[in-house]
Coordinates of C-alpha atoms in Angstrom, one line a residue:
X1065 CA 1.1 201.5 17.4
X1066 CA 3.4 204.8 17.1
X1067 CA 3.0 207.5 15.5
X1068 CA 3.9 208.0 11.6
X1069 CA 6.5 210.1 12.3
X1070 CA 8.5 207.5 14.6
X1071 CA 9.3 205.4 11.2
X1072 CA 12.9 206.1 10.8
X1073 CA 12.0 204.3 7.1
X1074 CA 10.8 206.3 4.1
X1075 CA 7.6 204.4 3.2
X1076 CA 8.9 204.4 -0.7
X1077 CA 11.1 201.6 0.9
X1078 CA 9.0 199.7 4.0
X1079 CA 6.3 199.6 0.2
X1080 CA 9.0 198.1 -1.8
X1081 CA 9.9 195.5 0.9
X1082 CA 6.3 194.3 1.3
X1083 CA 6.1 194.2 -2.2
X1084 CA 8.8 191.3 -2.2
X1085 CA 6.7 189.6 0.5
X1086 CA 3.4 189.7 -1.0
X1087 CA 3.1 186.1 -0.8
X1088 CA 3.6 185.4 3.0
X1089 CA 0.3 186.3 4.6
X1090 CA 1.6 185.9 8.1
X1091 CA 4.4 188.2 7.8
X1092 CA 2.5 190.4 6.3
X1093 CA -0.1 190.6 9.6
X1094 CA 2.9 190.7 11.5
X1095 CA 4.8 193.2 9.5
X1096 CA 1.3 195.6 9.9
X1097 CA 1.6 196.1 13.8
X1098 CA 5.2 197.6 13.6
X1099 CA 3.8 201.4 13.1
X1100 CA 1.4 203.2 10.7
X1101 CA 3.8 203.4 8.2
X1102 CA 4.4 199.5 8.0
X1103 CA 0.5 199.1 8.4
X1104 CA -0.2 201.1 5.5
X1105 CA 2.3 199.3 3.7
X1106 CA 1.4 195.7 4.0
X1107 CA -2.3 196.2 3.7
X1108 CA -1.3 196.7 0.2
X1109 CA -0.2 194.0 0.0
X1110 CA -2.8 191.9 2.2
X1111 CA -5.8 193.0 0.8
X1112 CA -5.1 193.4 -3.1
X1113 CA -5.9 189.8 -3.7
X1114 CA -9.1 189.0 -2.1
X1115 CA -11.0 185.9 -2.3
X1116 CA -13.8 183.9 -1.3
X1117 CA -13.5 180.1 -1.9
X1118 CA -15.1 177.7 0.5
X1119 CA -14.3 174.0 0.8
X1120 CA -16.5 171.1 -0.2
X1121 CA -19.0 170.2 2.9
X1122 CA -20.2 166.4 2.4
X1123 CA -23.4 168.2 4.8
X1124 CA -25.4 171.4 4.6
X1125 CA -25.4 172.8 7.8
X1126 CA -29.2 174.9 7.9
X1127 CA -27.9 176.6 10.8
X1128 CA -24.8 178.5 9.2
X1129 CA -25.5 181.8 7.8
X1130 CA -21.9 183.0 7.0
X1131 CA -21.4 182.6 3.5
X1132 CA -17.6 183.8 4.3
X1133 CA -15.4 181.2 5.3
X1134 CA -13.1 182.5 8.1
X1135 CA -10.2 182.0 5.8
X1136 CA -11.2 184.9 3.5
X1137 CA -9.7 188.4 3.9
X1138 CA -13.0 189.6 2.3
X1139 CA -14.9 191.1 5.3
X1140 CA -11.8 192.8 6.1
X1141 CA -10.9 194.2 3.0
X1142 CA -14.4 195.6 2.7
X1143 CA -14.0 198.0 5.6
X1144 CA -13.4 201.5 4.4
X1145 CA -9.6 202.1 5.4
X1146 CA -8.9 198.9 3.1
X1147 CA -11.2 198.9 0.0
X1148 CA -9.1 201.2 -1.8
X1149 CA -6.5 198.8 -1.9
X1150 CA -8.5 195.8 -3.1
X1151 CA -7.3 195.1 -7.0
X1152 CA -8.1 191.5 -7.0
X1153 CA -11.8 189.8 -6.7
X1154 CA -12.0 186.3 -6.6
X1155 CA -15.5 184.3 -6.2
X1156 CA -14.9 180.3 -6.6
X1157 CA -14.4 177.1 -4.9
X1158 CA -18.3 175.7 -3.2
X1159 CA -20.3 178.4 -3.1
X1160 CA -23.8 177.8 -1.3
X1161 CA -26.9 177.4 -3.8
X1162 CA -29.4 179.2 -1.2
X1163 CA -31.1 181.6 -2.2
X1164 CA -31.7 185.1 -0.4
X1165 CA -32.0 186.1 1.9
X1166 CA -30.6 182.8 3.9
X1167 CA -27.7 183.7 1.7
X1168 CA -26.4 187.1 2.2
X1169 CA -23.6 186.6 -0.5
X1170 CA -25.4 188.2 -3.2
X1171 CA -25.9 191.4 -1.6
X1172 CA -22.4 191.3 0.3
X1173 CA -20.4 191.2 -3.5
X1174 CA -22.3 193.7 -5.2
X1175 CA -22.1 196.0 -2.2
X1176 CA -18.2 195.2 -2.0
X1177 CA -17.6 195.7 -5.5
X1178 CA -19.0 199.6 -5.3
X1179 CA -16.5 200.5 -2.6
X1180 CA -13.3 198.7 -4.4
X1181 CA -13.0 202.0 -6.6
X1182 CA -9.4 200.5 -7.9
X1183 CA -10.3 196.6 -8.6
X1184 CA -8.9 195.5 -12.3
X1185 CA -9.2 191.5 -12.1
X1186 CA -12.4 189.3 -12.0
X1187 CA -12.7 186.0 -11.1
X1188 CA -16.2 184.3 -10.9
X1189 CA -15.5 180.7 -11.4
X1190 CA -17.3 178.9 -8.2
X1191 CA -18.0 175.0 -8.8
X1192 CA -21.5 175.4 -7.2
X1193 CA -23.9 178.6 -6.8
X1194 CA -27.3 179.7 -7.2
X1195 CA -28.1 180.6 -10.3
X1196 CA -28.8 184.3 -9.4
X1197 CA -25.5 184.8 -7.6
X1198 CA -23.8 187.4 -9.6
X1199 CA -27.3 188.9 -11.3
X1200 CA -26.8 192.1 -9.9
X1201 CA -22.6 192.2 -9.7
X1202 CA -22.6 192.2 -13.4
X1203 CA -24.7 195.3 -13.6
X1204 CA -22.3 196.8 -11.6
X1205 CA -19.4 196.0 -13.2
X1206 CA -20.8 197.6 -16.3
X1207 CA -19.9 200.9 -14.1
X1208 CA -16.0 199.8 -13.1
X1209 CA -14.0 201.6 -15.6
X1210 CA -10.8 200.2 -13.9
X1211 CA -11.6 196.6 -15.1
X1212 CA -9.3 195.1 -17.5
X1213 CA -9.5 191.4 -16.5
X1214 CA -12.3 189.0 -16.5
X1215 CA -12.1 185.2 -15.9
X1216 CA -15.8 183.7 -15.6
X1217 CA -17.4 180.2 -16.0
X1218 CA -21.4 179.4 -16.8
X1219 CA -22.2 181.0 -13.7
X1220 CA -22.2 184.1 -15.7
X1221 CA -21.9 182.8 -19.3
X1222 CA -25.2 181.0 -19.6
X1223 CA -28.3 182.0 -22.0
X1224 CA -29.7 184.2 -19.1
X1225 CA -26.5 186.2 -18.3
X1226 CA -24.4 185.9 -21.5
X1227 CA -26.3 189.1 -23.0
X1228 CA -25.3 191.2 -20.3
X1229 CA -22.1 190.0 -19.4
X1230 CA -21.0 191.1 -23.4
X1231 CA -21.5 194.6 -22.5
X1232 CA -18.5 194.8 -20.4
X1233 CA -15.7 196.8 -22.1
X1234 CA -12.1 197.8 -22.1
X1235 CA -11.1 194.2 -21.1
X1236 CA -7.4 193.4 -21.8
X1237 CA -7.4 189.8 -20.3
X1238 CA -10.9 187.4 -20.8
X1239 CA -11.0 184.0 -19.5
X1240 CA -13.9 181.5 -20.2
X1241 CA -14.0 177.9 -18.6
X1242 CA -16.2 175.8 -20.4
X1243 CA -17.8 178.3 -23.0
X1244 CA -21.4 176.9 -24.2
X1245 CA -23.1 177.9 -27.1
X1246 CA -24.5 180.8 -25.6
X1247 CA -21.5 182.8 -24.8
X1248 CA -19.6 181.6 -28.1
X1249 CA -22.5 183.1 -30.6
X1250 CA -22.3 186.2 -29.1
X1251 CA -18.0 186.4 -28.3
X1252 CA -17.8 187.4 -31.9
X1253 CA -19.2 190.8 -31.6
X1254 CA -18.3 190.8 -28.0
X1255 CA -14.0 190.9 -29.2
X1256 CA -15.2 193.1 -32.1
X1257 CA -15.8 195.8 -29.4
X1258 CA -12.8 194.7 -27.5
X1259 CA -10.5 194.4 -30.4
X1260 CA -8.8 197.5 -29.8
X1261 CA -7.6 196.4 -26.3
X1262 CA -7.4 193.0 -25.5
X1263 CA -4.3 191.2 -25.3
X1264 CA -5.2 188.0 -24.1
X1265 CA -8.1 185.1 -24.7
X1266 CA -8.3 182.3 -22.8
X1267 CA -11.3 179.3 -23.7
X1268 CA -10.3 176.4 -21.2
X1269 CA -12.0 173.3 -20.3
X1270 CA -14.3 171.8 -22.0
X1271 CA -14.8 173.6 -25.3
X1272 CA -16.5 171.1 -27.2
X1273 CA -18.5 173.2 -29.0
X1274 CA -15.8 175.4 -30.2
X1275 CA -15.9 174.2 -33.8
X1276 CA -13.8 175.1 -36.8
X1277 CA -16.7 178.0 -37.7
X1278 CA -16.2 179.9 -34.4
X1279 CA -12.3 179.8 -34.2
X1280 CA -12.3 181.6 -37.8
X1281 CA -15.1 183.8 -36.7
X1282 CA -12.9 185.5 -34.2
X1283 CA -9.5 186.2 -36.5
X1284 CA -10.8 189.6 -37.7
X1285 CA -11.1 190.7 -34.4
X1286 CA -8.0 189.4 -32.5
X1287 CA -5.1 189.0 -35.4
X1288 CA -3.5 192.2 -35.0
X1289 CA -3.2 192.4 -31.3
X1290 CA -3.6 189.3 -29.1
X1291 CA -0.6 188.1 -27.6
X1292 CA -1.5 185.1 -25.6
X1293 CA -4.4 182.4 -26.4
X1294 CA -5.4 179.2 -24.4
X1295 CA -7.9 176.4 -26.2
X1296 CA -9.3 173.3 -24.1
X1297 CA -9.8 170.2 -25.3
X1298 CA -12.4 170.6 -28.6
X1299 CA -13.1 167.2 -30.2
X1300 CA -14.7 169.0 -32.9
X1301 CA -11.4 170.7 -34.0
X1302 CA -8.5 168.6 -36.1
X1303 CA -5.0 170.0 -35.7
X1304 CA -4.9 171.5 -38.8
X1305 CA -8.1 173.7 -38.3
X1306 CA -6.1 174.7 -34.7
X1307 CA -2.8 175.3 -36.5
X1308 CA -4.0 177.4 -39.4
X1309 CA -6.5 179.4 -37.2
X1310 CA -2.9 180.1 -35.2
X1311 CA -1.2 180.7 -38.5
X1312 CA -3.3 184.2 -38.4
X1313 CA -1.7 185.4 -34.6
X1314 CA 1.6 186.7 -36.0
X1315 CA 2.0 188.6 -32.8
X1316 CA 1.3 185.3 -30.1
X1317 CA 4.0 185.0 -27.6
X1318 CA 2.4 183.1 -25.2
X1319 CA 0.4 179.4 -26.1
X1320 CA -1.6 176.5 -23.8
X1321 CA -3.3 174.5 -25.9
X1322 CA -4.7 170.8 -25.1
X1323 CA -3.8 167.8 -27.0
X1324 CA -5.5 164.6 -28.3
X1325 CA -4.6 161.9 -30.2
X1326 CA -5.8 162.2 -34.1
X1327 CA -5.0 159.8 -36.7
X1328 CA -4.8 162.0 -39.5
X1329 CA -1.8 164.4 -39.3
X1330 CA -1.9 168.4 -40.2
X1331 CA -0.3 169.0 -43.6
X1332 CA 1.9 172.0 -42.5
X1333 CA 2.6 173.3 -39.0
X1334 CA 2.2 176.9 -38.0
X1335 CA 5.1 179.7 -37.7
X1336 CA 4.6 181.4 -35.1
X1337 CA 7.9 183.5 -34.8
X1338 CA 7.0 185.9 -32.3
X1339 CA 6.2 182.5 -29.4
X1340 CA 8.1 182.8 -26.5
X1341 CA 6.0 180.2 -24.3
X1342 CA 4.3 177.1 -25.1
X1343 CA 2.3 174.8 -22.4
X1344 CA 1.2 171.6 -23.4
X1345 CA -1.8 170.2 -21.8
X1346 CA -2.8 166.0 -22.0
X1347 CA -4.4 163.8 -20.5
X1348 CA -2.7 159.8 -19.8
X1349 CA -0.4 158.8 -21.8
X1350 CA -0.3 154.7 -21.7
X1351 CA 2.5 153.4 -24.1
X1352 CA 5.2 154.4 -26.1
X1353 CA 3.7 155.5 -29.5
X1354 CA 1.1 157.7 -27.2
X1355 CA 4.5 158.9 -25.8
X1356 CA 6.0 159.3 -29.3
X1357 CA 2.6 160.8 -31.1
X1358 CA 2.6 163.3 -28.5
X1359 CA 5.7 164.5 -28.2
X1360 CA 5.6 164.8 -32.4
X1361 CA 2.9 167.4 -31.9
X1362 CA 4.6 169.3 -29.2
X1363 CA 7.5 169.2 -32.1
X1364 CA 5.5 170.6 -35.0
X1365 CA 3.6 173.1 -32.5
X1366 CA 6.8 174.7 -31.9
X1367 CA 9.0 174.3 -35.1
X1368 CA 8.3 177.4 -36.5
X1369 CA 9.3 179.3 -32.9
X1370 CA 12.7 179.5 -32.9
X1371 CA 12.8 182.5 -30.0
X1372 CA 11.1 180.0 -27.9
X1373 CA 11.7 180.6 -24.0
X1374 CA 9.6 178.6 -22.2
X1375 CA 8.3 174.8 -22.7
X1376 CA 6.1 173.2 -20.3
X1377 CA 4.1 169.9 -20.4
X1378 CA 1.3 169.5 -18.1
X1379 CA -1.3 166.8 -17.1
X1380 CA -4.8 167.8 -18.0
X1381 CA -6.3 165.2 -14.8
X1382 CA -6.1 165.1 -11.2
X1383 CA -5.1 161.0 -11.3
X1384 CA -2.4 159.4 -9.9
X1385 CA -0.3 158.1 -12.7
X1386 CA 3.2 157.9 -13.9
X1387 CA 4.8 157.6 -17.1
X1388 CA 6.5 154.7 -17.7
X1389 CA 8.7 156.0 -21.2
X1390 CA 10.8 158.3 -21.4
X1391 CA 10.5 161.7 -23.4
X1392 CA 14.0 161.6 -25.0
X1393 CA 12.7 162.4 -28.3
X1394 CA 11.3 165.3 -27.3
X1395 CA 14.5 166.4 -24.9
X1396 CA 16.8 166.2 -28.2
X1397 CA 14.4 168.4 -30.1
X1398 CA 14.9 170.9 -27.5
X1399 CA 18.4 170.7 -27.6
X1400 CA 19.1 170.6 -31.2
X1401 CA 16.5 173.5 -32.2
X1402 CA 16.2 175.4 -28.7
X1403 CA 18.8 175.6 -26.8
X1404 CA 19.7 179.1 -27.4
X1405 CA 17.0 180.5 -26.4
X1406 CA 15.2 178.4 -23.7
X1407 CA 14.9 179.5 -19.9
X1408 CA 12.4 177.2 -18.8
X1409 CA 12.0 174.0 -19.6
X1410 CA 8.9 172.3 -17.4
X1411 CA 8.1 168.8 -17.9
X1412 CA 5.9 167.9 -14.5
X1413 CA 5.6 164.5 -14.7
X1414 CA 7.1 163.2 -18.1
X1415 CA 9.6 161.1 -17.5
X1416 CA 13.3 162.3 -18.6
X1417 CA 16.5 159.9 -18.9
X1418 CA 19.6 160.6 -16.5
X1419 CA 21.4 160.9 -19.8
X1420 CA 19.3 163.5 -21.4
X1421 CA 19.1 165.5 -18.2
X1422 CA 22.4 166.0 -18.5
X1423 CA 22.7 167.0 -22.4
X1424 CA 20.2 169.8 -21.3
X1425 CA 22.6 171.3 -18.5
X1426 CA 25.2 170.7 -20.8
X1427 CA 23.6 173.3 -23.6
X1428 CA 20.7 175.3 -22.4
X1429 CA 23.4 177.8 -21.1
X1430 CA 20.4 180.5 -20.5
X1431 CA 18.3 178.0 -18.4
X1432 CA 16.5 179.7 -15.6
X1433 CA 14.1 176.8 -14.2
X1434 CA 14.0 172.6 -14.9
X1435 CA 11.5 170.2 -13.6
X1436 CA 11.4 166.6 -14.9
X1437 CA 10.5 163.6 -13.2
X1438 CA 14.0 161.2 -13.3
X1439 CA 15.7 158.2 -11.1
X1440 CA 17.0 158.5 -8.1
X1441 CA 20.7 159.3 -9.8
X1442 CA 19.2 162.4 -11.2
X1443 CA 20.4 164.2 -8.6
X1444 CA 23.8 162.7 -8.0
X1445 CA 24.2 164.3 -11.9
X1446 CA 22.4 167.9 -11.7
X1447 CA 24.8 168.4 -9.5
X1448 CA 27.8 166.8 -11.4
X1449 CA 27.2 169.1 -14.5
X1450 CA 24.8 172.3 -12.7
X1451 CA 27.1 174.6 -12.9
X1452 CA 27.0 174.4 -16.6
X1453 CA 23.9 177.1 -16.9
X1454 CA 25.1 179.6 -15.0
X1455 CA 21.9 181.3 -15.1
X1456 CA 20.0 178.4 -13.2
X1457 CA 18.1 179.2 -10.2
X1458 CA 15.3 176.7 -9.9
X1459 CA 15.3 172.7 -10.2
X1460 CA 12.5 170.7 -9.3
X1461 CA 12.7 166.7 -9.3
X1462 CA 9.8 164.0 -9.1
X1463 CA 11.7 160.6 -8.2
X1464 CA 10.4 158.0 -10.3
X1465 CA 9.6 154.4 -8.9
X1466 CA 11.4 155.7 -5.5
X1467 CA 10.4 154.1 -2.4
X1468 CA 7.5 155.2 0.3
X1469 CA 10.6 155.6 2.4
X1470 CA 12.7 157.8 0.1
X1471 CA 13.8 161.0 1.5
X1472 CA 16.4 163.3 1.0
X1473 CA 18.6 164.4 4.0
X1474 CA 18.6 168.1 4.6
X1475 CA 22.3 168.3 5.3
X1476 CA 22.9 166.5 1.8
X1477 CA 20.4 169.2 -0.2
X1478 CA 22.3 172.1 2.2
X1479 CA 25.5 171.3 0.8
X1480 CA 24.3 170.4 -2.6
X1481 CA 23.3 174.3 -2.8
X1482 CA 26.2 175.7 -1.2
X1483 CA 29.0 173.9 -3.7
X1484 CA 26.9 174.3 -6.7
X1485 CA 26.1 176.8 -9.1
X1486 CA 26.0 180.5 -7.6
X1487 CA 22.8 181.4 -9.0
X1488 CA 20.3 178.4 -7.4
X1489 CA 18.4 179.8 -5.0
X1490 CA 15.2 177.0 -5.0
X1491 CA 15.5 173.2 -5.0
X1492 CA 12.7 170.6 -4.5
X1493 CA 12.5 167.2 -4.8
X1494 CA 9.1 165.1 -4.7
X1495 CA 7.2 167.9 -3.6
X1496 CA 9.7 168.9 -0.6
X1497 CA 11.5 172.4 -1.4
X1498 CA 14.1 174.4 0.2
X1499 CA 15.5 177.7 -0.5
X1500 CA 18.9 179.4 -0.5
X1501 CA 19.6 182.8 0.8
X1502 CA 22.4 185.3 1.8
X1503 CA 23.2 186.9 5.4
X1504 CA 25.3 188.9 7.5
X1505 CA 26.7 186.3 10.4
X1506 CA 27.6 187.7 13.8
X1507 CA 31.2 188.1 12.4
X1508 CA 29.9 190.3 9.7
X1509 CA 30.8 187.9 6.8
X1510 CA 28.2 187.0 4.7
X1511 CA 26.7 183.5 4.3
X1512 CA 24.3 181.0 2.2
X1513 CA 22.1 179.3 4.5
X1514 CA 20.1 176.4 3.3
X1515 CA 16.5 175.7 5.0
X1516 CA 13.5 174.3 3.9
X1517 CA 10.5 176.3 2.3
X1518 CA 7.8 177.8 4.2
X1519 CA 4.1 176.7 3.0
X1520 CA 3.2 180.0 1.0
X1521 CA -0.1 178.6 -0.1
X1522 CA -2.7 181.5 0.5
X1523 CA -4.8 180.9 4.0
X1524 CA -8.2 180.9 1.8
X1525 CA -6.5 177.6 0.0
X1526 CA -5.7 175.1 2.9
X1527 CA -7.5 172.3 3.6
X1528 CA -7.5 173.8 7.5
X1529 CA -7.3 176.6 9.1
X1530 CA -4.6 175.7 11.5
X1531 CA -2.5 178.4 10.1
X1532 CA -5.0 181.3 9.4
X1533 CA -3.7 185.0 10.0
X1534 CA -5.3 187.2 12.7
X1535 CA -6.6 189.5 10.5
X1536 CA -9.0 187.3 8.5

């Protein structure tokens, strides 16, 4: 490696280039090697996300006493020269349920977490654990005044951690996965104290006992400043108790909130004028009134928000189903009462009609990203009528009813790109994606090549570790 002085770049500028590669782990490693300037530069960027989040092992294996799976960057971003740059902790995934000291995880976080002087995100959401696994981590994050988001599920939100874990302050972000009635008596008080700095709450999951009595509980505390709120799926709340508790958030901008079906309708729907983002969570949708019913409470949700830039519908379960109706309904609503102001418009897997596709390109003229689920002739009309928004620069198609067989040949997609509208830059279709990009040829003209997308899922989420980075 040479020394600093041999970078002929200003490392302002090698920073701000790894910055725009923080996602590609292997360039990254790569990208570290060139000198100490680039090296200091990309482990920024490689070690401000860290996480721990083994895989599910059928078989417990007595003999392994590495509770790190080799596709972390955790032991590495412990080491001195790198804990500085950690900002990001993230414990999840199957975590062993051994207790110390045949399980040295315990000891490793709470050690880790004193040297990462700048970390500001939480995450302790692992699907199994021991139930002492973050006992002493929460004390010392009672000491990390740089912490401003937590995200945490009953591994630390149970009767026997829930006291503690409400003396954490300064919080701007707070996440809770499946809050119990242990963490919801005492999140009252607990956003009383964080009134004056939180931003965002998040309750996702189950949050069946979330009743009508806690969501009202909290508006004294949260009306003036939140600005984004998620609620799971609550069976004990009706949507007129959800709507009017929203009614009190005149500053919400961004929404998640789950639906089910209820037979009694809410008398008035809420006006929420500052929304800029709604996400709609459900679970399967069988016939066209549950198609119709739904997309009638996706309507009144977002009546009252006319500045509404984002709308996205996603499915609440991991099954393999597809909708058989289409969301036309729905589409027109969009198009008759958002289309001004909407950049994305996300449906997943709700079905749109070839026809209604096309109204949207037609008058969303500041659309920035769609993704629907069509025919096969979807695409044979994006590209008839894309160059409507000229703002468009992500599309993202799920062929319905389309053959094991059906592919799309690169060629077609690298042409598709090239002749349509100037600002498309990203392209997938069933789950395939390619990406557009500008460069200087050898005749010093530029040009828009076409090529499929690399895999930028992080190395600590792949199935395998086929692809794992040296420097884990």
């Amino acid at each position: 490696m040479s020394s600093p002085r041999s970078s002929g770049l200003v490392y302002d500028l090698i920073a701000r280039v790894m910055e725009l590669c923080r996602d590609d782990y292997a360039l990254l490693f790569h990208s570290s090697l060139v000198n100490w300037e680039f090296n200091r530069a990309a482990s920024r960027m490689l070690y401000s996300r860290v996480v721990v989040s083994p895989h599910f092992k059928p078989v417990l294996n007595l003999r392994d006493t590495n509770p790190i799976p080799e596709s972390s960057n955790f032991i590495s971003a412990s080491l001195p020269r790198n804990a500085q740059y950690v900002l990001s902790l993230e414990i999840s995934g199957y975590i062993s349920s051994r207790p110390p000291p045949r399980n040295m995880l315990y000891e490793m976080i709470a050690s880790a977490i004193k040297t990462f002087v700048n970390l500001g995100r939480v995450r302790f959401t692992p699907k199994t654990y021991h139930e002492d696994l973050f006992a002493d981590t929460l004390l010392i994050l009672l000491d990390l005044h740089s912490l401003t988001e937590l995200v945490v599920n009953a591994s630390c939100s149970d009767e026997a951690r829930a006291p503690l874990l409400v003396k954490l302050g300064g919080l701007r972000k707070l996440t809770l996965f499946n809050p119990g009635r242990a963490i919801l008596q005492l999140l009252p008080e607990w956003l009383g104290r964080l009134s004056r700095t939180l931003v965002e709450l998040h309750l996702k999951d189950n949050c069946g006992s979330v009743t009508p009595g806690v969501l009202k509980s909290f508006i004294p505390h949260i009306k003036d400043n939140l600005r984004a709120f998620t609620l799971g799926l609550s069976y004990s709340l009706t949507d007129d108790d959800v709507f009017t508790f929203l009614g009190n958030l005149p500053s919400l901008e961004r929404l998640n909130l789950r639906y089910y079906w209820q037979f009694k309708h809410p008398p008035h729907q809420p006006k929420l004028t500052s929304l800029r983002s709604f996400t709609a969570i459900y679970s399967r949708i069988h016939s066209k009134y549950d198609v119709w019913e739904f997309s009638k409470w996706v309507r009144r949700a977002i009546a009252g928000s006319p500045r509404l830039e984002e709308l996205r519908l996603t499915r609440g379960d991991d099954s393999n189903w597809s909708h058989t109706t289409a969301y036309d309904g729905l589409v027109d609503h969009v198009v008759q009462k958002h289309s001004e102001a909407i950049r994305v418009l996300d449906f997943g897997a709700a079905l749109v009609s070839v026809g209604k596709l096309k109204a949207v390109l037609g008058s969303c003229a500041r659309l920035e990203e769609v993704s629907v689920t069509a025919d096969r002739s979807a695409l044979t009309v994006f590209f008839a009528n894309s160059s409507c928004p000229t703002r468009l620069r992500s599309a993202s198609f799920q062929i319905s009813n389309a053959k094991k067989t059906f592919g799309v040949d690169d060629a077609d997609i690298a042409k598709m790109m090239q002749t349509g509208p100037p600002s498309l830059r990203r392209l997938s279709v069933n789950d395939v994606s390619w990406e557009a990009f500008w460069i200087v040829n050898a005749d010093d003209n530029t040009q828009l090549v076409v090529q499929r997308a690399a895999d930028q899922t992080p190395p600590w989420y792949r199935k395998t570790d086929d692809q794992k980075p040296a420097f884990f």
